[in-house]
Amino acid sequence: MATILLLSGPNLNLLGARQPEIYGTDTLEDLVGDARAAAEAAGHSLEHLQSNREGDLIDAIQGARGRCAAIIINPGAFTHSSYAIADALAAFDGVKVELHISNPSAREEWRRTSVVAPYVTGTVAGFGRAGYPLAVTAAVDAMARP
Ligand code: CA2
């Protein structure tokens, strides 16, 4: 049994309350629940942290080193700007999944660059709520590969 860390970046705590046409009507708690159910069905546990602060996310990534087998991260808008989160992910040796509810590549120009993408195992984007258990399945599969 391994621990998977799910991280949610800035403003994701507002899910369900604003912009349902982009992000749906489900709350972050709903999405995390789906991810946790998928992890537990695969025999693993899932920890979750949401923060609006870059440093909290970096501390969590550092704290996962040697403790968690995988990190799934929806960095929110930090996806497009945070070299510090990118560096923290580069220093984590396990499986890393970048996760987005929307498909940033199909949105505004500034969302089309991910500074964390070079440091992750793979990306799940554009599938809304369904992306959360998909990301867990992808992480579990990658954890089993050498
Ligand atoms: O599609 C995603 O998951 C994003 O990571 C969401 C970020 C956005 O900056 C990325 O480009 C793509 C924004 C999260 C903010 O979520 C809100 C939800 C409801 C109301 C307001 C913001």
Short mmCIF file of N, CA and C and ligand atoms in Angstrom, two decimals:
data_model
loop_
_atom_site.label_atom_id
_atom_site.label_comp_id
_atom_site.label_asym_id
_atom_site.label_seq_id
_atom_site.Cartn_x
_atom_site.Cartn_y
_atom_site.Cartn_z
N MET A 1 0.85 -1.20 0.00
CA MET A 1 0.00 0.00 0.00
C MET A 1 0.88 1.25 0.00
N ALA A 2 0.60 2.15 -0.91
CA ALA A 2 1.39 3.38 -1.03
C ALA A 2 0.49 4.59 -0.76
N THR A 3 1.15 5.70 -0.52
CA THR A 3 0.42 6.96 -0.33
C THR A 3 0.58 7.82 -1.57
N ILE A 4 -0.55 8.32 -2.06
CA ILE A 4 -0.58 9.24 -3.19
C ILE A 4 -0.97 10.61 -2.65
N LEU A 5 -0.20 11.64 -3.01
CA LEU A 5 -0.50 13.00 -2.56
C LEU A 5 -1.18 13.76 -3.69
N LEU A 6 -2.36 14.29 -3.42
CA LEU A 6 -3.10 15.13 -4.37
C LEU A 6 -3.01 16.57 -3.90
N LEU A 7 -2.51 17.43 -4.77
CA LEU A 7 -2.37 18.85 -4.43
C LEU A 7 -3.26 19.70 -5.33
N SER A 8 -3.93 20.66 -4.71
CA SER A 8 -4.80 21.58 -5.45
C SER A 8 -4.34 23.01 -5.19
N GLY A 9 -4.10 23.73 -6.28
CA GLY A 9 -3.56 25.08 -6.17
C GLY A 9 -4.61 26.15 -5.98
N PRO A 10 -4.20 27.41 -6.22
CA PRO A 10 -5.02 28.56 -5.86
C PRO A 10 -6.38 28.60 -6.56
N ASN A 11 -7.36 29.01 -5.79
CA ASN A 11 -8.74 29.25 -6.23
C ASN A 11 -9.55 27.98 -6.47
N LEU A 12 -8.91 26.82 -6.41
CA LEU A 12 -9.67 25.59 -6.63
C LEU A 12 -10.66 25.34 -5.49
N ASN A 13 -10.47 26.01 -4.36
CA ASN A 13 -11.46 25.93 -3.27
C ASN A 13 -12.78 26.57 -3.67
N LEU A 14 -12.80 27.34 -4.77
CA LEU A 14 -14.03 28.00 -5.23
C LEU A 14 -14.85 27.12 -6.16
N LEU A 15 -14.35 25.94 -6.48
CA LEU A 15 -15.07 25.06 -7.42
C LEU A 15 -16.51 24.86 -6.98
N GLY A 16 -17.39 24.91 -7.96
CA GLY A 16 -18.82 24.71 -7.67
C GLY A 16 -19.54 26.01 -7.39
N ALA A 17 -18.78 27.05 -7.07
CA ALA A 17 -19.41 28.32 -6.69
C ALA A 17 -19.40 29.34 -7.83
N ARG A 18 -18.41 29.26 -8.73
CA ARG A 18 -18.24 30.24 -9.81
C ARG A 18 -17.84 29.51 -11.09
N GLN A 19 -18.08 30.15 -12.23
CA GLN A 19 -17.66 29.67 -13.55
C GLN A 19 -18.00 28.20 -13.81
N PRO A 20 -19.27 27.79 -13.58
CA PRO A 20 -19.63 26.38 -13.81
C PRO A 20 -19.50 25.97 -15.28
N GLU A 21 -19.58 26.94 -16.20
CA GLU A 21 -19.46 26.61 -17.63
C GLU A 21 -18.07 26.10 -17.97
N ILE A 22 -17.07 26.46 -17.16
CA ILE A 22 -15.69 25.99 -17.40
C ILE A 22 -15.35 24.84 -16.46
N TYR A 23 -15.70 25.00 -15.19
CA TYR A 23 -15.19 24.06 -14.19
C TYR A 23 -16.26 23.12 -13.61
N GLY A 24 -17.51 23.23 -14.09
CA GLY A 24 -18.57 22.34 -13.61
C GLY A 24 -19.19 22.84 -12.31
N THR A 25 -20.10 22.05 -11.80
CA THR A 25 -20.85 22.46 -10.61
C THR A 25 -20.43 21.68 -9.36
N ASP A 26 -19.53 20.73 -9.55
CA ASP A 26 -19.10 19.92 -8.41
C ASP A 26 -18.08 20.69 -7.56
N THR A 27 -18.05 20.36 -6.29
CA THR A 27 -17.10 21.01 -5.39
C THR A 27 -15.76 20.27 -5.41
N LEU A 28 -14.74 20.93 -4.88
CA LEU A 28 -13.43 20.28 -4.77
C LEU A 28 -13.54 19.01 -3.93
N GLU A 29 -14.36 19.08 -2.89
CA GLU A 29 -14.56 17.90 -2.03
C GLU A 29 -15.09 16.71 -2.86
N ASP A 30 -16.01 17.00 -3.79
CA ASP A 30 -16.54 15.93 -4.66
C ASP A 30 -15.41 15.30 -5.49
N LEU A 31 -14.57 16.16 -6.09
CA LEU A 31 -13.50 15.66 -6.97
C LEU A 31 -12.47 14.86 -6.17
N VAL A 32 -12.14 15.38 -4.99
CA VAL A 32 -11.17 14.67 -4.15
C VAL A 32 -11.75 13.33 -3.70
N GLY A 33 -13.04 13.31 -3.43
CA GLY A 33 -13.70 12.05 -3.04
C GLY A 33 -13.58 11.00 -4.12
N ASP A 34 -13.75 11.41 -5.38
CA ASP A 34 -13.61 10.46 -6.50
C ASP A 34 -12.18 9.95 -6.60
N ALA A 35 -11.22 10.86 -6.41
CA ALA A 35 -9.81 10.46 -6.48
C ALA A 35 -9.49 9.49 -5.35
N ARG A 36 -9.97 9.80 -4.16
CA ARG A 36 -9.69 8.92 -2.99
C ARG A 36 -10.31 7.54 -3.20
N ALA A 37 -11.53 7.51 -3.74
CA ALA A 37 -12.19 6.21 -3.98
C ALA A 37 -11.37 5.38 -4.97
N ALA A 38 -10.84 6.03 -5.99
CA ALA A 38 -10.04 5.30 -6.99
C ALA A 38 -8.74 4.79 -6.36
N ALA A 39 -8.12 5.61 -5.52
CA ALA A 39 -6.87 5.19 -4.86
C ALA A 39 -7.15 4.00 -3.94
N GLU A 40 -8.21 4.08 -3.15
CA GLU A 40 -8.52 3.02 -2.19
C GLU A 40 -8.92 1.73 -2.92
N ALA A 41 -9.62 1.87 -4.05
CA ALA A 41 -9.99 0.67 -4.83
C ALA A 41 -8.74 -0.05 -5.34
N ALA A 42 -7.67 0.72 -5.54
CA ALA A 42 -6.41 0.12 -6.01
C ALA A 42 -5.51 -0.29 -4.84
N GLY A 43 -6.02 -0.12 -3.61
CA GLY A 43 -5.26 -0.57 -2.43
C GLY A 43 -4.30 0.47 -1.88
N HIS A 44 -4.48 1.73 -2.25
CA HIS A 44 -3.60 2.80 -1.80
C HIS A 44 -4.38 3.84 -1.01
N SER A 45 -3.64 4.73 -0.35
CA SER A 45 -4.32 5.82 0.37
C SER A 45 -4.00 7.14 -0.33
N LEU A 46 -4.87 8.11 -0.14
CA LEU A 46 -4.69 9.41 -0.80
C LEU A 46 -4.80 10.53 0.23
N GLU A 47 -3.79 11.39 0.21
CA GLU A 47 -3.81 12.61 1.04
C GLU A 47 -4.09 13.79 0.13
N HIS A 48 -4.80 14.79 0.64
CA HIS A 48 -5.09 15.97 -0.18
C HIS A 48 -4.78 17.25 0.57
N LEU A 49 -4.21 18.21 -0.16
CA LEU A 49 -4.02 19.55 0.37
C LEU A 49 -4.41 20.56 -0.71
N GLN A 50 -5.24 21.52 -0.34
CA GLN A 50 -5.49 22.68 -1.21
C GLN A 50 -4.87 23.90 -0.55
N SER A 51 -4.18 24.70 -1.35
CA SER A 51 -3.65 25.95 -0.80
C SER A 51 -3.63 27.02 -1.88
N ASN A 52 -3.86 28.25 -1.44
CA ASN A 52 -3.74 29.41 -2.32
C ASN A 52 -2.33 29.97 -2.29
N ARG A 53 -1.45 29.34 -1.51
CA ARG A 53 -0.08 29.85 -1.32
C ARG A 53 0.96 28.92 -1.96
N GLU A 54 1.80 29.51 -2.77
CA GLU A 54 2.83 28.75 -3.50
C GLU A 54 3.74 27.99 -2.53
N GLY A 55 4.14 28.65 -1.45
CA GLY A 55 5.07 28.03 -0.50
C GLY A 55 4.49 26.80 0.17
N ASP A 56 3.19 26.83 0.45
CA ASP A 56 2.54 25.65 1.05
C ASP A 56 2.64 24.44 0.11
N LEU A 57 2.43 24.71 -1.17
CA LEU A 57 2.47 23.62 -2.15
C LEU A 57 3.89 23.08 -2.28
N ILE A 58 4.87 23.98 -2.26
CA ILE A 58 6.28 23.56 -2.34
C ILE A 58 6.65 22.74 -1.09
N ASP A 59 6.22 23.20 0.09
CA ASP A 59 6.50 22.44 1.32
C ASP A 59 5.88 21.04 1.24
N ALA A 60 4.68 20.95 0.69
CA ALA A 60 4.01 19.64 0.59
C ALA A 60 4.75 18.72 -0.38
N ILE A 61 5.23 19.29 -1.49
CA ILE A 61 5.99 18.47 -2.46
C ILE A 61 7.29 17.97 -1.81
N GLN A 62 7.97 18.86 -1.10
CA GLN A 62 9.21 18.44 -0.41
C GLN A 62 8.91 17.39 0.65
N GLY A 63 7.79 17.56 1.35
CA GLY A 63 7.43 16.63 2.43
C GLY A 63 7.04 15.25 1.91
N ALA A 64 6.73 15.17 0.62
CA ALA A 64 6.34 13.89 0.02
C ALA A 64 7.56 13.04 -0.35
N ARG A 65 8.74 13.67 -0.38
CA ARG A 65 9.95 12.94 -0.79
C ARG A 65 10.23 11.80 0.19
N GLY A 66 10.37 10.58 -0.35
CA GLY A 66 10.65 9.41 0.48
C GLY A 66 9.44 8.90 1.25
N ARG A 67 8.29 9.51 1.09
CA ARG A 67 7.10 9.16 1.87
C ARG A 67 5.93 8.78 0.96
N CYS A 68 5.83 9.46 -0.18
CA CYS A 68 4.71 9.21 -1.11
C CYS A 68 5.26 8.61 -2.41
N ALA A 69 4.47 7.71 -3.00
CA ALA A 69 4.90 7.09 -4.25
C ALA A 69 4.57 7.96 -5.45
N ALA A 70 3.57 8.84 -5.28
CA ALA A 70 3.14 9.65 -6.42
C ALA A 70 2.56 10.97 -5.93
N ILE A 71 2.72 11.98 -6.77
CA ILE A 71 2.06 13.27 -6.56
C ILE A 71 1.19 13.55 -7.77
N ILE A 72 -0.08 13.86 -7.51
CA ILE A 72 -0.98 14.36 -8.55
C ILE A 72 -1.21 15.82 -8.21
N ILE A 73 -0.93 16.72 -9.13
CA ILE A 73 -1.04 18.14 -8.82
C ILE A 73 -1.83 18.90 -9.87
N ASN A 74 -2.86 19.60 -9.40
CA ASN A 74 -3.50 20.63 -10.21
C ASN A 74 -2.99 21.96 -9.66
N PRO A 75 -1.97 22.52 -10.30
CA PRO A 75 -1.35 23.71 -9.73
C PRO A 75 -2.16 24.99 -9.94
N GLY A 76 -3.37 24.89 -10.53
CA GLY A 76 -4.13 26.10 -10.83
C GLY A 76 -3.30 27.02 -11.72
N ALA A 77 -3.42 28.32 -11.51
CA ALA A 77 -2.70 29.27 -12.36
C ALA A 77 -1.18 29.22 -12.14
N PHE A 78 -0.72 28.61 -11.05
CA PHE A 78 0.73 28.43 -10.87
C PHE A 78 1.32 27.54 -11.97
N THR A 79 0.45 26.75 -12.63
CA THR A 79 0.89 25.94 -13.77
C THR A 79 1.68 26.77 -14.77
N HIS A 80 1.23 28.00 -14.95
CA HIS A 80 1.75 28.82 -16.04
C HIS A 80 2.88 29.76 -15.62
N SER A 81 3.19 29.76 -14.33
CA SER A 81 4.13 30.79 -13.85
C SER A 81 5.17 30.32 -12.84
N SER A 82 4.92 29.19 -12.14
CA SER A 82 5.74 28.91 -10.96
C SER A 82 6.95 28.02 -11.25
N TYR A 83 8.10 28.67 -11.46
CA TYR A 83 9.34 27.91 -11.60
C TYR A 83 9.70 27.25 -10.27
N ALA A 84 9.24 27.81 -9.17
CA ALA A 84 9.55 27.23 -7.86
C ALA A 84 8.83 25.90 -7.67
N ILE A 85 7.57 25.82 -8.09
CA ILE A 85 6.87 24.54 -8.02
C ILE A 85 7.50 23.55 -9.02
N ALA A 86 7.88 24.04 -10.19
CA ALA A 86 8.56 23.17 -11.17
C ALA A 86 9.84 22.58 -10.57
N ASP A 87 10.64 23.42 -9.90
CA ASP A 87 11.89 22.93 -9.28
C ASP A 87 11.60 21.91 -8.19
N ALA A 88 10.55 22.15 -7.38
CA ALA A 88 10.20 21.21 -6.31
C ALA A 88 9.79 19.87 -6.92
N LEU A 89 9.01 19.90 -7.99
CA LEU A 89 8.60 18.65 -8.64
C LEU A 89 9.82 17.93 -9.22
N ALA A 90 10.76 18.68 -9.76
CA ALA A 90 11.96 18.06 -10.34
C ALA A 90 12.75 17.29 -9.28
N ALA A 91 12.63 17.73 -8.02
CA ALA A 91 13.38 17.08 -6.93
C ALA A 91 12.62 15.91 -6.31
N PHE A 92 11.42 15.62 -6.81
CA PHE A 92 10.63 14.48 -6.31
C PHE A 92 10.85 13.30 -7.25
N ASP A 93 11.27 12.18 -6.69
CA ASP A 93 11.67 11.04 -7.52
C ASP A 93 10.53 10.12 -7.98
N GLY A 94 9.35 10.26 -7.39
CA GLY A 94 8.26 9.34 -7.71
C GLY A 94 7.49 9.74 -8.97
N VAL A 95 6.32 9.14 -9.11
CA VAL A 95 5.44 9.44 -10.24
C VAL A 95 4.79 10.81 -10.02
N LYS A 96 4.68 11.60 -11.10
CA LYS A 96 4.08 12.93 -11.00
C LYS A 96 3.06 13.09 -12.12
N VAL A 97 1.83 13.44 -11.76
CA VAL A 97 0.77 13.65 -12.75
C VAL A 97 0.29 15.10 -12.64
N GLU A 98 0.35 15.82 -13.75
CA GLU A 98 -0.23 17.17 -13.83
C GLU A 98 -1.70 17.00 -14.22
N LEU A 99 -2.58 17.65 -13.48
CA LEU A 99 -4.02 17.43 -13.66
C LEU A 99 -4.73 18.77 -13.83
N HIS A 100 -5.61 18.83 -14.83
CA HIS A 100 -6.45 20.02 -15.02
C HIS A 100 -7.89 19.61 -15.30
N ILE A 101 -8.80 20.39 -14.78
CA ILE A 101 -10.22 20.15 -15.02
C ILE A 101 -10.56 20.54 -16.47
N SER A 102 -10.15 21.75 -16.85
CA SER A 102 -10.35 22.22 -18.22
C SER A 102 -9.15 21.78 -19.07
N ASN A 103 -9.21 22.13 -20.35
CA ASN A 103 -8.07 21.88 -21.23
C ASN A 103 -7.37 23.23 -21.48
N PRO A 104 -6.35 23.54 -20.70
CA PRO A 104 -5.72 24.86 -20.83
C PRO A 104 -5.21 25.15 -22.24
N SER A 105 -4.86 24.11 -22.99
CA SER A 105 -4.34 24.32 -24.35
C SER A 105 -5.41 24.84 -25.31
N ALA A 106 -6.67 24.70 -24.92
CA ALA A 106 -7.78 25.15 -25.77
C ALA A 106 -8.35 26.47 -25.27
N ARG A 107 -7.62 27.15 -24.38
CA ARG A 107 -8.13 28.39 -23.78
C ARG A 107 -7.22 29.58 -24.15
N GLU A 108 -7.14 30.57 -23.29
CA GLU A 108 -6.36 31.77 -23.61
C GLU A 108 -4.88 31.41 -23.85
N GLU A 109 -4.23 32.25 -24.63
CA GLU A 109 -2.83 32.03 -24.98
C GLU A 109 -1.95 31.79 -23.74
N TRP A 110 -2.16 32.59 -22.69
CA TRP A 110 -1.27 32.50 -21.53
C TRP A 110 -1.41 31.18 -20.78
N ARG A 111 -2.53 30.47 -21.01
CA ARG A 111 -2.70 29.16 -20.34
C ARG A 111 -2.04 28.03 -21.13
N ARG A 112 -1.54 28.34 -22.33
CA ARG A 112 -1.05 27.26 -23.19
C ARG A 112 0.36 26.82 -22.85
N THR A 113 1.02 27.55 -21.95
CA THR A 113 2.34 27.13 -21.48
C THR A 113 2.22 26.59 -20.07
N SER A 114 2.74 25.38 -19.85
CA SER A 114 2.87 24.82 -18.50
C SER A 114 4.35 24.75 -18.17
N VAL A 115 4.76 25.48 -17.12
CA VAL A 115 6.18 25.42 -16.74
C VAL A 115 6.48 24.16 -15.92
N VAL A 116 5.45 23.45 -15.47
CA VAL A 116 5.69 22.21 -14.71
C VAL A 116 5.72 20.98 -15.64
N ALA A 117 5.17 21.11 -16.84
CA ALA A 117 5.04 19.94 -17.73
C ALA A 117 6.35 19.18 -17.98
N PRO A 118 7.50 19.88 -18.08
CA PRO A 118 8.74 19.11 -18.33
C PRO A 118 9.14 18.19 -17.18
N TYR A 119 8.53 18.37 -16.02
CA TYR A 119 8.97 17.62 -14.83
C TYR A 119 7.97 16.57 -14.37
N VAL A 120 6.90 16.35 -15.15
CA VAL A 120 5.91 15.35 -14.73
C VAL A 120 5.95 14.13 -15.63
N THR A 121 5.42 13.04 -15.09
CA THR A 121 5.35 11.79 -15.85
C THR A 121 4.35 11.94 -17.00
N GLY A 122 3.24 12.60 -16.74
CA GLY A 122 2.23 12.81 -17.76
C GLY A 122 1.16 13.77 -17.27
N THR A 123 0.25 14.11 -18.18
CA THR A 123 -0.78 15.12 -17.89
C THR A 123 -2.16 14.58 -18.24
N VAL A 124 -3.13 14.87 -17.37
CA VAL A 124 -4.54 14.59 -17.64
C VAL A 124 -5.26 15.94 -17.64
N ALA A 125 -5.90 16.30 -18.74
CA ALA A 125 -6.53 17.62 -18.82
C ALA A 125 -7.77 17.57 -19.69
N GLY A 126 -8.78 18.34 -19.30
CA GLY A 126 -9.93 18.55 -20.16
C GLY A 126 -11.10 17.62 -19.92
N PHE A 127 -11.00 16.73 -18.94
CA PHE A 127 -12.06 15.75 -18.72
C PHE A 127 -12.93 16.07 -17.52
N GLY A 128 -12.82 17.27 -17.01
CA GLY A 128 -13.66 17.67 -15.89
C GLY A 128 -13.46 16.77 -14.68
N ARG A 129 -14.56 16.50 -13.98
CA ARG A 129 -14.51 15.68 -12.76
C ARG A 129 -13.90 14.30 -13.04
N ALA A 130 -14.17 13.75 -14.22
CA ALA A 130 -13.67 12.41 -14.55
C ALA A 130 -12.15 12.33 -14.55
N GLY A 131 -11.50 13.48 -14.71
CA GLY A 131 -10.03 13.50 -14.73
C GLY A 131 -9.41 13.08 -13.41
N TYR A 132 -10.15 13.25 -12.31
CA TYR A 132 -9.55 12.95 -11.00
C TYR A 132 -9.31 11.45 -10.80
N PRO A 133 -10.31 10.58 -10.98
CA PRO A 133 -10.00 9.14 -10.91
C PRO A 133 -9.10 8.68 -12.06
N LEU A 134 -9.20 9.34 -13.23
CA LEU A 134 -8.29 8.98 -14.33
C LEU A 134 -6.84 9.23 -13.95
N ALA A 135 -6.60 10.35 -13.29
CA ALA A 135 -5.23 10.69 -12.88
C ALA A 135 -4.71 9.66 -11.86
N VAL A 136 -5.59 9.21 -10.97
CA VAL A 136 -5.18 8.20 -9.98
C VAL A 136 -4.84 6.89 -10.70
N THR A 137 -5.69 6.48 -11.64
CA THR A 137 -5.43 5.25 -12.40
C THR A 137 -4.09 5.35 -13.14
N ALA A 138 -3.85 6.51 -13.74
CA ALA A 138 -2.58 6.70 -14.47
C ALA A 138 -1.39 6.65 -13.51
N ALA A 139 -1.55 7.25 -12.33
CA ALA A 139 -0.45 7.25 -11.35
C ALA A 139 -0.17 5.83 -10.86
N VAL A 140 -1.23 5.09 -10.55
CA VAL A 140 -1.07 3.72 -10.03
C VAL A 140 -0.40 2.85 -11.09
N ASP A 141 -0.80 3.03 -12.34
CA ASP A 141 -0.19 2.26 -13.43
C ASP A 141 1.30 2.59 -13.52
N ALA A 142 1.64 3.86 -13.48
CA ALA A 142 3.04 4.27 -13.59
C ALA A 142 3.86 3.82 -12.36
N MET A 143 3.22 3.77 -11.18
CA MET A 143 3.91 3.31 -9.97
C MET A 143 4.35 1.85 -10.11
N ALA A 144 3.60 1.09 -10.89
CA ALA A 144 3.89 -0.34 -11.05
C ALA A 144 4.98 -0.58 -12.09
N ARG A 145 5.32 0.46 -12.85
CA ARG A 145 6.36 0.31 -13.87
C ARG A 145 7.73 0.64 -13.28
N PRO A 146 8.75 -0.07 -13.71
CA PRO A 146 10.10 0.22 -13.16
C PRO A 146 10.60 1.60 -13.61
O1 CA2 B 1 -8.40 23.60 -15.59
C1 CA2 B 1 -7.77 23.60 -14.52
O2 CA2 B 1 -7.85 22.70 -13.68
C2 CA2 B 1 -6.90 24.82 -14.18
O3 CA2 B 1 -5.74 24.34 -13.50
C3 CA2 B 1 -7.73 25.70 -13.28
C4 CA2 B 1 -7.03 27.00 -12.92
C5 CA2 B 1 -6.53 27.71 -14.17
O4 CA2 B 1 -5.80 28.87 -13.82
C6 CA2 B 1 -5.68 26.82 -15.04
O5 CA2 B 1 -5.32 27.53 -16.20
C7 CA2 B 1 -6.44 25.56 -15.43
C8 CA2 B 1 -8.00 27.94 -12.19
C9 CA2 B 1 -8.59 27.35 -10.96
C10 CA2 B 1 -9.60 28.31 -10.44
O6 CA2 B 1 -10.82 27.62 -10.31
C11 CA2 B 1 -11.94 28.35 -10.12
C12 CA2 B 1 -13.08 27.63 -9.91
C13 CA2 B 1 -14.27 28.28 -9.71
C14 CA2 B 1 -14.31 29.66 -9.72
C15 CA2 B 1 -13.15 30.39 -9.94
C16 CA2 B 1 -11.97 29.73 -10.14
#
